[in-house]
mmCIF file of C-alpha atoms in Angstrom:
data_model
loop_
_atom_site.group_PDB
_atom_site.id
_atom_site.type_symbol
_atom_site.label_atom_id
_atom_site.label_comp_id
_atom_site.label_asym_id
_atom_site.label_seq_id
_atom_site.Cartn_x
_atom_site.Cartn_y
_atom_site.Cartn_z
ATOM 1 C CA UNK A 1 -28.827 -51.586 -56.807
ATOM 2 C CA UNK A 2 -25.870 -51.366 -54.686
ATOM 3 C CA UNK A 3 -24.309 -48.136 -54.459
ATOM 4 C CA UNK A 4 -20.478 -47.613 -55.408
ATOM 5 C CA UNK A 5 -18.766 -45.260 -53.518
ATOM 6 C CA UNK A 6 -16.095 -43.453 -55.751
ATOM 7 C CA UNK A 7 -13.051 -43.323 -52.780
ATOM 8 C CA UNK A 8 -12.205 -39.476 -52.494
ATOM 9 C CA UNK A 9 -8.444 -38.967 -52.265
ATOM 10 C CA UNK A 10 -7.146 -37.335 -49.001
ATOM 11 C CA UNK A 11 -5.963 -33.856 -49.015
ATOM 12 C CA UNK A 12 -2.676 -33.400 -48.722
ATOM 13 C CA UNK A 13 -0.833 -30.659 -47.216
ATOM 14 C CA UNK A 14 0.728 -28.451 -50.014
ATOM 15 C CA UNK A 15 3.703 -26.413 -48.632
ATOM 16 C CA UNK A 16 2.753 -22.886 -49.299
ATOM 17 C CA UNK A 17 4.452 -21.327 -52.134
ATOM 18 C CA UNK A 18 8.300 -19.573 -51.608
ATOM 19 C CA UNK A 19 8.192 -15.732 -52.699
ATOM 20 C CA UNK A 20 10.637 -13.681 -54.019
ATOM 21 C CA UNK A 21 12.105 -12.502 -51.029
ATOM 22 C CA UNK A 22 12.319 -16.225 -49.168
ATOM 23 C CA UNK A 23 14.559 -17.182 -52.149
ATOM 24 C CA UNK A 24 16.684 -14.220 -52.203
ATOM 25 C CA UNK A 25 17.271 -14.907 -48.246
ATOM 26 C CA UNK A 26 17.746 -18.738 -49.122
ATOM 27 C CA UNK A 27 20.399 -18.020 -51.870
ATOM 28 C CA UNK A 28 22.206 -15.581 -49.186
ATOM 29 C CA UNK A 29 22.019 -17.849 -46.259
ATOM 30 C CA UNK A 30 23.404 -20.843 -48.902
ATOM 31 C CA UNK A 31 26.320 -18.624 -49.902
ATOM 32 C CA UNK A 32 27.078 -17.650 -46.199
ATOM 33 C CA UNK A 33 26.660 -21.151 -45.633
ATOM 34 C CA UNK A 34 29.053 -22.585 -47.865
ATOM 35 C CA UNK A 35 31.659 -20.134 -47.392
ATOM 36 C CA UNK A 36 31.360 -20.597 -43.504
ATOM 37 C CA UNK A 37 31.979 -24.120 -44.316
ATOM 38 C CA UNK A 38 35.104 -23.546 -46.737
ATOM 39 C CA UNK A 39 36.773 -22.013 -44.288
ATOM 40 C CA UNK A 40 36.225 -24.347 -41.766
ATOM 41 C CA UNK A 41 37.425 -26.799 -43.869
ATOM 42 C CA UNK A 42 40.708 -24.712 -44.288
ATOM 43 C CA UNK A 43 40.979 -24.412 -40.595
ATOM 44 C CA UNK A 44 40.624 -27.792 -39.739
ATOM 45 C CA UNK A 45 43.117 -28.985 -42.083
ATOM 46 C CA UNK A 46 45.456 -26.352 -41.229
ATOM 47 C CA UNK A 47 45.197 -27.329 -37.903
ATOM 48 C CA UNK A 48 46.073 -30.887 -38.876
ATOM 49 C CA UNK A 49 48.698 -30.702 -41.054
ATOM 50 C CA UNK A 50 50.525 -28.253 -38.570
ATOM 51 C CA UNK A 51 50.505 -29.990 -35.845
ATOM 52 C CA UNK A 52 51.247 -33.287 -37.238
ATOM 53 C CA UNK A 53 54.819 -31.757 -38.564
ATOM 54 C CA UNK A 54 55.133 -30.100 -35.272
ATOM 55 C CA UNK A 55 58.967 -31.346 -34.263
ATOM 56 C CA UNK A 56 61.734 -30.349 -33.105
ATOM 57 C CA UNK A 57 65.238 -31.403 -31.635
ATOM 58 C CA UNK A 58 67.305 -29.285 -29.413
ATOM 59 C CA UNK A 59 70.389 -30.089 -26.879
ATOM 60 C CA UNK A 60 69.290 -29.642 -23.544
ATOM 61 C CA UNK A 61 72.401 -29.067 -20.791
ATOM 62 C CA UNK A 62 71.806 -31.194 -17.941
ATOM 63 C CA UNK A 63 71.760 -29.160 -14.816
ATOM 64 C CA UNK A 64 74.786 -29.379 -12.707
ATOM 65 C CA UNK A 65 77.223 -30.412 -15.377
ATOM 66 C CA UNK A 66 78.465 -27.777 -17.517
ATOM 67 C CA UNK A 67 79.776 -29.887 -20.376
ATOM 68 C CA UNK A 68 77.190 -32.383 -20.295
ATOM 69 C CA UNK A 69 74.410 -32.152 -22.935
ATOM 70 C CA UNK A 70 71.455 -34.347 -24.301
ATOM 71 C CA UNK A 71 69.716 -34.217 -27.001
ATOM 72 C CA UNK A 72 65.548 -33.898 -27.015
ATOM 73 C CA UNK A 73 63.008 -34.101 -29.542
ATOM 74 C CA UNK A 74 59.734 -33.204 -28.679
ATOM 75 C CA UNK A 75 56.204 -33.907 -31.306
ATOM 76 C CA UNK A 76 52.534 -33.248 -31.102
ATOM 77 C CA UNK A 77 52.363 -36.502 -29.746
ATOM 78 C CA UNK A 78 54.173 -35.878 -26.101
ATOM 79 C CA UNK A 79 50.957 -35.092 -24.874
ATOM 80 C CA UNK A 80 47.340 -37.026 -25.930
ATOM 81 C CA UNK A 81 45.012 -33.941 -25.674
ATOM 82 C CA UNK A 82 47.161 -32.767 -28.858
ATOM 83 C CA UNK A 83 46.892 -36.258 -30.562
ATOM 84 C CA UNK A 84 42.634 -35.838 -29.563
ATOM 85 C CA UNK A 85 43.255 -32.678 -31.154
ATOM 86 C CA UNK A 86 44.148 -33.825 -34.401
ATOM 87 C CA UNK A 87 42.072 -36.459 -34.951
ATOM 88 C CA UNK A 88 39.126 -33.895 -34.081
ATOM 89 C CA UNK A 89 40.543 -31.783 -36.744
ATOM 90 C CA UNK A 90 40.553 -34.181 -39.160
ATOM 91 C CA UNK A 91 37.029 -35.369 -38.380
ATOM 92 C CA UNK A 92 35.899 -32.008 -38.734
ATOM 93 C CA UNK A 93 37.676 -31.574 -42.503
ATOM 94 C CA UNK A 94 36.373 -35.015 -43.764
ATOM 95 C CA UNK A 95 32.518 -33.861 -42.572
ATOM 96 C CA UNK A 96 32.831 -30.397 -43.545
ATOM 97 C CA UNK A 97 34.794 -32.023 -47.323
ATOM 98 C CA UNK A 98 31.505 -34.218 -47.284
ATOM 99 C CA UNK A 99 28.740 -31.596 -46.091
ATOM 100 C CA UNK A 100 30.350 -29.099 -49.167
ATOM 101 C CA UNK A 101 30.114 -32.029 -51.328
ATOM 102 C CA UNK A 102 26.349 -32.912 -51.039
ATOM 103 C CA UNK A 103 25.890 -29.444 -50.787
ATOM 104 C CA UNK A 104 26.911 -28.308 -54.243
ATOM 105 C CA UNK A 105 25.757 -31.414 -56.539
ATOM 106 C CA UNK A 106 21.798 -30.918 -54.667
ATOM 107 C CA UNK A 107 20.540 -27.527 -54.633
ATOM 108 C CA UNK A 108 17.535 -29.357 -51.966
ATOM 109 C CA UNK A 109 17.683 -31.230 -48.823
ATOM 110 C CA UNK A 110 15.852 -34.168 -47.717
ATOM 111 C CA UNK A 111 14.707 -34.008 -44.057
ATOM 112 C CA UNK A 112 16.896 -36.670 -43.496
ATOM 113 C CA UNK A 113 20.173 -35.015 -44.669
ATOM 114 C CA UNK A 114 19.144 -31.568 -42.576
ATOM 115 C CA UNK A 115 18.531 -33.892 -39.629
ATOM 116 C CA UNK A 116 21.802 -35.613 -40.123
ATOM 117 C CA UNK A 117 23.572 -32.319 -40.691
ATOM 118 C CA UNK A 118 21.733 -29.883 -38.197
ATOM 119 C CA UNK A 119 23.122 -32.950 -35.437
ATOM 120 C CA UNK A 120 26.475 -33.604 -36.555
ATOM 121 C CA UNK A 121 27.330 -30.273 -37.204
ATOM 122 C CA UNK A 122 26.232 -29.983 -32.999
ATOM 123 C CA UNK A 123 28.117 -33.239 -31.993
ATOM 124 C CA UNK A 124 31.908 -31.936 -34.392
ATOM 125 C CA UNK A 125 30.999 -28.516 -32.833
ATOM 126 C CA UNK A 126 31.900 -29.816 -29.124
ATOM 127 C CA UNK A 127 34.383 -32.193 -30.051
ATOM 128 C CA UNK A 128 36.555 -29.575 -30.973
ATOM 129 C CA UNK A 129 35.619 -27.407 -28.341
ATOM 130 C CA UNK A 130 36.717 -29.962 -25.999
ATOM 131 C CA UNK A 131 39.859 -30.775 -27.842
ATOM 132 C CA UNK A 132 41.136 -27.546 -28.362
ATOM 133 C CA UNK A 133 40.045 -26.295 -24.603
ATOM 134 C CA UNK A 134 42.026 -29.636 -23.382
ATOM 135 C CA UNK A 135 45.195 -28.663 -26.046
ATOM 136 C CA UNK A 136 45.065 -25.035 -25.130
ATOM 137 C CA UNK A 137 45.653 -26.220 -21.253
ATOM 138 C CA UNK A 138 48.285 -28.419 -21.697
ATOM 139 C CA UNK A 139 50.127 -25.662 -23.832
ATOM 140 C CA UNK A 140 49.805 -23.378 -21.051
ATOM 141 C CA UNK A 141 51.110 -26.051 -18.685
ATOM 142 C CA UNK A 142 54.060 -26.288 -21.045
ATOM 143 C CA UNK A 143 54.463 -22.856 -21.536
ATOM 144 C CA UNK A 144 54.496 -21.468 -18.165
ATOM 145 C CA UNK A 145 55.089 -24.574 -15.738
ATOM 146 C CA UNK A 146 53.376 -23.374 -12.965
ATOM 147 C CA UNK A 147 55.315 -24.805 -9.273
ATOM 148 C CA UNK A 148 52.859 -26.640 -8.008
ATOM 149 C CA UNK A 149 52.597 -28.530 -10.992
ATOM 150 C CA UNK A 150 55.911 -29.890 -11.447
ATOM 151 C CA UNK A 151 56.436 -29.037 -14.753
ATOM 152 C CA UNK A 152 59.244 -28.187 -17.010
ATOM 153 C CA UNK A 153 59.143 -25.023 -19.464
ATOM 154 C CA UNK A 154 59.239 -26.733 -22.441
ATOM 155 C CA UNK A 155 58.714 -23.802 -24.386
ATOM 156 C CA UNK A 156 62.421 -22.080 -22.928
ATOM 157 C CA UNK A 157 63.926 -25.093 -24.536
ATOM 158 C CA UNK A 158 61.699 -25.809 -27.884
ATOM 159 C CA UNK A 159 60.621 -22.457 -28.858
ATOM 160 C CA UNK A 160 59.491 -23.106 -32.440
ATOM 161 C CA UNK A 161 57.722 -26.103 -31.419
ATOM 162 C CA UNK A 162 55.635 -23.971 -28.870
ATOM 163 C CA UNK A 163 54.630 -21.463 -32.034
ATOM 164 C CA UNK A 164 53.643 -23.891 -34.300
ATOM 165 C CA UNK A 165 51.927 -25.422 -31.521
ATOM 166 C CA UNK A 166 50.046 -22.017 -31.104
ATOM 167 C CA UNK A 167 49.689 -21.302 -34.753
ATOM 168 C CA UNK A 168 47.427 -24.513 -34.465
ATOM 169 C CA UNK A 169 45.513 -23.770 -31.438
ATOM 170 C CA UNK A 170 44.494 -20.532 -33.306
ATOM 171 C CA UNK A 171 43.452 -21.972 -36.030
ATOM 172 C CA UNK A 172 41.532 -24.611 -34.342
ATOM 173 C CA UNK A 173 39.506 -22.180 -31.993
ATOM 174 C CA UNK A 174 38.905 -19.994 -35.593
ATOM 175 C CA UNK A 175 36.990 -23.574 -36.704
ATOM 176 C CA UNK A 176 35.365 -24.156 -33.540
ATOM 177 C CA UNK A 177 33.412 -20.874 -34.260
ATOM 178 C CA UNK A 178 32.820 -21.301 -37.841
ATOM 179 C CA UNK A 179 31.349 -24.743 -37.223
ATOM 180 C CA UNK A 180 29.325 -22.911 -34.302
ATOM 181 C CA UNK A 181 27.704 -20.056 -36.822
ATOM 182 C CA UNK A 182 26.836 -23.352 -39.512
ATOM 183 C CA UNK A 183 25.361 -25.040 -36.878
ATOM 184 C CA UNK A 184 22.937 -22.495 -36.376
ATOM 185 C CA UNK A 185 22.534 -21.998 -39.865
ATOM 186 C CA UNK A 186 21.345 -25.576 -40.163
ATOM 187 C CA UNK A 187 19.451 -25.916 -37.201
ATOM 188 C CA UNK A 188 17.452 -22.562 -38.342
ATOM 189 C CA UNK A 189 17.036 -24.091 -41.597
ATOM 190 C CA UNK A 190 15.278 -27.146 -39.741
ATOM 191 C CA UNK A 191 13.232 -25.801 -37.456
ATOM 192 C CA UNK A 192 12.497 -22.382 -38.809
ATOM 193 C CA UNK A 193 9.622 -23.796 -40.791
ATOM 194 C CA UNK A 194 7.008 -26.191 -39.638
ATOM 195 C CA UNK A 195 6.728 -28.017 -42.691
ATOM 196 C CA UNK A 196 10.663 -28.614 -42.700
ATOM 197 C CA UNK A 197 10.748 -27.268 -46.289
ATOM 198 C CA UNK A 198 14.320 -28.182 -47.930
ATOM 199 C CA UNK A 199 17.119 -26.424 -46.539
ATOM 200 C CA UNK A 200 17.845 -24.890 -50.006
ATOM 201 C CA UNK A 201 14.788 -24.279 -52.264
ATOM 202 C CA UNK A 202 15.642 -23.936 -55.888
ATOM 203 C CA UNK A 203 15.226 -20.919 -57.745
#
């Protein structure tokens, strides 16, 4: 008789079981999470919608003739490290809108979505780094004109322009860190745990 060999299943690897405590931390760490994110989100647009309605027109005397004026209007888009800086800034409020989003409707993560988070909250983290180090130095360049430069002080002639302008860059740098502290969040939630359990475990 021939012998039939009843296949044996493999074993598979059971994550171990989430205590008490894990899930208290994982509900904190969601809620620090999110609100990171919120504000972020506020930030970013903040930083948008400020500098996009950044204008203004003043009369300028032209030097050497006393009764001779012209008339300037200067917007965020004089200079293209402040245009970079806006489309950064939206970037960063559409992810952040869409990160929130997914989020609240799933209390767990797939590997997938913490991969495509824990990287794109890296990549949105330097991109406005870089666009509001590049805006910050142009504002200074406008600001103080330094000689060897060549530059005029725009902000002697446009001084509201120059304050929303820096209203902006605050705000900016503010999101630049927030998105900083949720990347680590999300980059500890990947790697903290060799199994890559789901970012947010429910319970």
């Amino acid at each position: 008789m021939s012998e039939h060999r009843i296949p044996v299943a493999a074993d598979k690897k059971i994550s171990p079981p989430i205590s008490a405590g894990e899930q208290k931390g994982c509900k904190g760490l969601k809620r620090t999470d999110l609100m990171l994110r919120f504000a972020a989100f506020v930030c970013c647009t903040v930083t948008m919608v400020v500098l996009i309605t950044d204008k203004q027109t003043s009369a300028i005397q032209v030097p050497g003739f006393n009764n001779l004026t012209i008339t300037k209007t200067v917007s965020f888009d004089l200079a293209k490290a402040f245009v970079y800086l806006v489309s950064a800034a939206g970037i960063g409020a559409g992810y952040t809108l869409l990160v929130l989003v997914l989020s609240i409707i799933s209390a767990e993560r797939s590997k997938a979505i913490a991969w495509f988070i824990f990287v794109f909250d890296q990549l949105i983290t330097y991109v406005l780094l870089a666009a509001a180090a590049a805006s910050t130095e142009v504002a200074y360049m406008g600001a103080h004109a330094p000689p060897e430069a060549s530059w005029l002080k725009v902000c002697s002639l446009f001084g509201r322009f120059c304050h929303q302008l820096g209203a902006s860059l605050v705000t900016s740098l503010i999101s630049t860190v927030l998105f900083a502290f949720s990347a680590a969040i999300s980059a500890y939630y990947l790697f903290s745990n060799t199994n890559v359990r789901p970012a947010y475990s429910k319970g």
